[in-house]
Short mmCIF file of C-alpha atoms in Angstrom, two decimals:
data_model
loop_
_atom_site.label_atom_id
_atom_site.label_comp_id
_atom_site.label_asym_id
_atom_site.label_seq_id
_atom_site.Cartn_x
_atom_site.Cartn_y
_atom_site.Cartn_z
CA ASP U 9 -0.05 -0.31 0.07
CA SER U 10 1.66 3.05 -1.31
CA GLY U 11 -0.52 5.27 0.92
CA VAL U 12 -1.86 7.30 -2.02
CA THR U 13 -5.29 7.33 -2.52
CA GLN U 14 -7.57 7.62 -6.33
CA THR U 15 -11.26 7.61 -6.80
CA PRO U 16 -13.00 6.27 -8.18
CA LYS U 17 -11.22 2.97 -9.75
CA HIS U 18 -13.21 2.95 -12.82
CA LEU U 19 -14.92 5.58 -14.78
CA ILE U 20 -16.86 4.73 -17.85
CA THR U 21 -18.28 7.73 -19.84
CA ALA U 22 -19.45 9.06 -22.99
CA THR U 23 -17.67 11.35 -25.95
CA GLY U 24 -18.13 15.26 -24.76
CA GLN U 25 -18.77 14.65 -21.34
CA ARG U 26 -16.42 15.86 -18.03
CA VAL U 27 -15.14 14.15 -15.74
CA THR U 28 -12.97 14.55 -12.41
CA LEU U 29 -10.83 12.23 -10.90
CA ARG U 30 -9.34 12.57 -7.49
CA CYS U 31 -5.97 11.85 -5.52
CA SER U 32 -5.20 11.64 -1.98
CA PRO U 33 -1.47 12.18 -1.74
CA ARG U 34 0.39 10.01 1.10
CA SER U 35 0.51 11.59 4.65
CA GLY U 36 3.19 14.10 4.63
CA ASP U 37 3.88 14.24 1.14
CA LEU U 38 3.35 17.91 -0.56
CA SER U 39 4.02 17.12 -4.00
CA VAL U 40 1.32 15.32 -6.69
CA TYR U 41 2.02 14.58 -9.93
CA TRP U 42 -0.50 13.51 -12.79
CA TYR U 43 0.32 10.81 -15.43
CA GLN U 44 -1.71 9.37 -18.33
CA GLN U 45 -0.48 5.85 -19.06
CA SER U 46 -2.06 4.45 -22.79
CA LEU U 47 -0.91 0.89 -24.22
CA ASP U 48 1.19 2.99 -26.94
CA GLN U 49 2.45 5.51 -25.17
CA GLY U 50 3.92 4.68 -21.52
CA LEU U 51 3.56 6.83 -18.78
CA GLN U 52 3.32 10.77 -19.74
CA PHE U 53 3.82 13.11 -17.43
CA LEU U 54 0.65 15.56 -17.13
CA ILE U 55 1.35 17.75 -14.22
CA GLN U 56 2.30 18.49 -11.00
CA TYR U 57 1.14 20.34 -7.96
CA TYR U 58 3.55 21.16 -5.09
CA ASN U 59 1.93 22.52 -1.80
CA GLY U 60 -1.39 24.16 -3.54
CA GLU U 61 0.69 25.86 -6.63
CA GLU U 62 1.10 24.48 -10.04
CA ARG U 63 5.48 23.28 -10.17
CA ALA U 64 5.66 21.76 -13.36
CA LYS U 65 3.66 21.21 -16.79
CA GLY U 66 4.06 18.19 -19.16
CA ASN U 67 2.24 17.24 -22.31
CA ILE U 68 -1.24 18.13 -20.61
CA LEU U 69 -3.69 18.86 -23.23
CA GLU U 70 -5.65 22.45 -22.64
CA ARG U 71 -9.00 20.36 -22.61
CA PHE U 72 -7.24 18.99 -19.17
CA SER U 73 -6.91 20.64 -16.03
CA ALA U 74 -5.66 20.36 -12.58
CA GLN U 75 -5.50 21.70 -8.92
CA GLN U 76 -4.29 21.21 -5.53
CA PHE U 77 -6.64 22.22 -2.56
CA PRO U 78 -5.19 23.17 0.94
CA ASP U 79 -5.37 19.91 2.51
CA LEU U 80 -3.13 18.96 -0.38
CA HIS U 81 -5.63 16.46 -2.21
CA SER U 82 -5.64 17.03 -6.15
CA GLU U 83 -8.31 16.89 -8.45
CA LEU U 84 -7.52 16.10 -12.56
CA ASN U 85 -10.64 17.62 -14.51
CA LEU U 86 -10.90 16.29 -18.09
CA SER U 87 -13.26 17.78 -20.20
CA SER U 88 -14.64 17.76 -23.92
CA LEU U 89 -13.93 13.89 -23.76
CA GLU U 90 -12.68 12.02 -26.66
CA LEU U 91 -12.02 8.32 -27.73
CA GLY U 92 -8.39 8.38 -27.87
CA ASP U 93 -8.64 10.07 -24.08
CA SER U 94 -9.38 6.64 -22.58
CA ALA U 95 -6.40 5.37 -20.21
CA LEU U 96 -5.18 4.92 -16.85
CA TYR U 97 -4.77 8.06 -14.76
CA PHE U 98 -2.04 7.84 -12.21
CA CYS U 99 -1.59 10.19 -9.13
CA ALA U 100 1.97 10.22 -7.40
CA SER U 101 2.93 11.84 -4.58
CA SER U 102 6.41 13.19 -2.87
CA VAL U 103 7.76 14.69 -0.14
CA ASP U 104 9.14 17.59 -1.63
CA SER U 105 9.17 18.70 -4.96
CA GLY U 106 12.16 17.78 -7.71
CA ALA U 107 12.01 14.63 -8.99
CA GLN U 108 12.34 12.66 -6.04
CA PRO U 109 11.09 9.12 -5.65
CA GLN U 110 7.23 9.06 -6.08
CA HIS U 111 4.56 6.89 -4.64
CA PHE U 112 2.02 5.87 -6.55
CA GLY U 113 -1.38 5.49 -6.31
CA ASP U 114 -3.18 2.22 -8.28
CA GLY U 115 -4.94 4.57 -11.03
CA THR U 116 -7.98 5.28 -12.35
CA ARG U 117 -9.18 3.61 -15.87
CA LEU U 118 -10.82 5.97 -17.96
CA SER U 119 -13.27 4.24 -20.68
CA ILE U 120 -14.53 6.45 -23.24
CA LEU U 121 -17.61 4.71 -25.20
CA THR B 16 11.58 15.99 -24.26
CA GLN B 17 14.10 13.76 -22.44
CA LEU B 18 13.44 10.61 -24.33
CA LEU B 19 14.20 7.13 -22.40
CA GLU B 20 14.43 4.12 -24.68
CA GLN B 21 14.08 0.60 -23.14
CA SER B 22 15.17 -2.76 -24.60
CA PRO B 23 13.56 -5.05 -25.19
CA GLN B 24 10.17 -3.70 -25.42
CA PHE B 25 8.61 -7.52 -24.49
CA LEU B 26 10.56 -10.25 -22.89
CA SER B 27 9.04 -14.14 -22.18
CA ILE B 28 11.56 -16.35 -20.34
CA GLN B 29 11.44 -19.46 -18.32
CA GLU B 30 11.92 -19.66 -14.68
CA GLY B 31 15.42 -19.77 -13.55
CA GLU B 32 16.89 -17.80 -16.38
CA ASN B 33 19.00 -14.70 -15.87
CA LEU B 34 18.23 -11.24 -18.07
CA THR B 35 19.01 -8.01 -18.89
CA VAL B 36 16.61 -4.81 -19.42
CA TYR B 37 18.32 -1.93 -20.89
CA CYS B 38 17.48 1.78 -20.37
CA ASN B 39 18.84 4.27 -22.80
CA SER B 40 19.13 8.24 -23.65
CA SER B 41 21.10 10.86 -25.25
CA SER B 42 20.11 13.28 -21.89
CA VAL B 43 22.19 12.88 -18.76
CA PHE B 44 20.57 12.75 -15.56
CA SER B 45 21.55 13.69 -12.55
CA SER B 46 19.76 10.23 -11.19
CA LEU B 47 17.57 7.62 -12.38
CA GLN B 48 14.88 5.20 -10.82
CA TRP B 49 13.73 1.89 -11.68
CA TYR B 50 10.20 1.02 -10.75
CA ARG B 51 7.87 -2.00 -11.22
CA GLN B 52 4.43 -2.02 -12.14
CA GLU B 53 1.75 -5.35 -11.73
CA PRO B 54 -1.08 -5.35 -13.33
CA GLY B 55 -4.32 -3.08 -11.67
CA GLU B 56 -1.69 -1.31 -9.77
CA GLY B 57 0.58 1.76 -9.77
CA PRO B 58 4.29 1.39 -10.72
CA VAL B 59 6.50 1.02 -7.48
CA LEU B 60 9.87 2.20 -6.74
CA LEU B 61 12.62 -0.45 -6.77
CA VAL B 62 16.14 1.71 -6.69
CA THR B 63 17.61 5.06 -7.18
CA VAL B 64 20.90 5.33 -8.54
CA VAL B 65 22.78 8.62 -8.40
CA THR B 66 26.25 8.18 -9.43
CA GLY B 67 27.74 7.26 -12.54
CA GLY B 68 29.20 3.91 -12.66
CA GLU B 69 26.83 2.66 -9.45
CA VAL B 70 25.88 -0.72 -8.64
CA LYS B 71 23.48 -1.83 -6.53
CA LYS B 72 21.92 -5.18 -5.70
CA LEU B 73 18.48 -5.83 -4.32
CA LYS B 74 18.49 -9.56 -4.12
CA ARG B 75 18.43 -11.52 -7.17
CA LEU B 76 18.45 -7.78 -8.98
CA THR B 77 21.23 -5.44 -10.11
CA PHE B 78 21.04 -2.14 -11.29
CA GLN B 79 24.15 0.01 -12.88
CA PHE B 80 24.06 3.65 -13.80
CA GLY B 81 26.26 4.35 -16.51
CA ASP B 82 29.70 6.27 -16.40
CA ALA B 83 28.13 9.34 -18.33
CA ARG B 84 24.50 9.08 -16.47
CA LYS B 85 22.80 8.52 -19.75
CA ASP B 86 21.94 4.62 -19.54
CA SER B 87 21.03 1.96 -16.86
CA SER B 88 20.63 -1.38 -16.83
CA LEU B 89 18.45 -3.68 -14.59
CA HIS B 90 20.08 -7.75 -14.52
CA ILE B 91 17.70 -10.04 -12.78
CA THR B 92 19.23 -13.66 -11.92
CA ALA B 93 17.58 -16.86 -11.86
CA ALA B 94 14.04 -14.98 -12.73
CA GLN B 95 11.12 -16.17 -10.81
CA PRO B 96 7.32 -15.71 -11.70
CA GLY B 97 6.87 -13.20 -9.07
CA ASP B 98 9.64 -10.93 -11.13
CA THR B 99 6.73 -10.75 -13.96
CA GLY B 100 5.48 -7.08 -14.69
CA LEU B 101 6.37 -4.01 -16.42
CA TYR B 102 9.63 -2.54 -15.57
CA LEU B 103 10.28 1.21 -16.13
CA CYS B 104 13.25 3.74 -15.73
CA ALA B 105 13.19 6.90 -15.06
CA GLY B 106 15.33 9.76 -15.63
CA THR B 107 15.29 13.04 -13.13
CA GLY B 108 14.29 16.15 -14.34
CA ALA B 109 14.07 19.41 -12.33
CA ASN B 110 10.70 19.26 -11.29
CA ASN B 111 9.70 15.56 -12.71
CA LEU B 112 10.71 12.15 -13.84
CA PHE B 113 10.73 11.21 -17.31
CA PHE B 114 9.61 7.57 -18.14
CA GLY B 115 10.98 5.25 -20.42
CA THR B 116 8.84 2.72 -22.83
CA GLY B 117 9.02 0.30 -20.45
CA THR B 118 9.66 -3.57 -20.64
CA ARG B 119 7.37 -6.22 -19.92
CA LEU B 120 8.50 -9.12 -18.72
CA THR B 121 6.54 -12.47 -18.32
CA VAL B 122 8.48 -15.24 -16.63
CA ILE B 123 6.70 -18.88 -16.74
CA PRO B 124 6.79 -21.36 -14.21
#
């Protein structure tokens, strides 16, 4: 058990819809990272937050956004969903910023029909 | 973008065999991490290597960081079915990790 909690575990929705994925980091960790994992592209870094502030941005689409709340949990919002957005979305956390060892949740599997 | 290529992409071996997985890049990384991911779970950190030429052992797993800090290898001795999974290397950037393409290992009993 990594201590990182992601909900929901599975999400099935239709094209054009909007969903919110939630992540609670490990106790004491200030940084939260979001990744997308699809079959043909491996693990792609989306965005990082540190203590409530955006710290780094990766290959995140404009239709996607994220935030980290004062209690340090984070949400990833995906809108105008397309078939190609179907993937596993992972959240990870680390104590500090910088590329420290990250602890991953078990992911949310998003299926777009 | 700092790319990390892993080889082989897929590997299927018999229990008891040895294997080596490679992680290569044209970029220099301050450190490199190896993760293993099992179906339905997130990646789990195995080791971090920091110094060029460093070798770390974790039971039957041996990790090496290249002298130039651009590449790394993972050697597994006497593989067991429990070693089955997706092995990912990740190079450290300023604020995040750059993950490799992954090696999917299957160890057949």
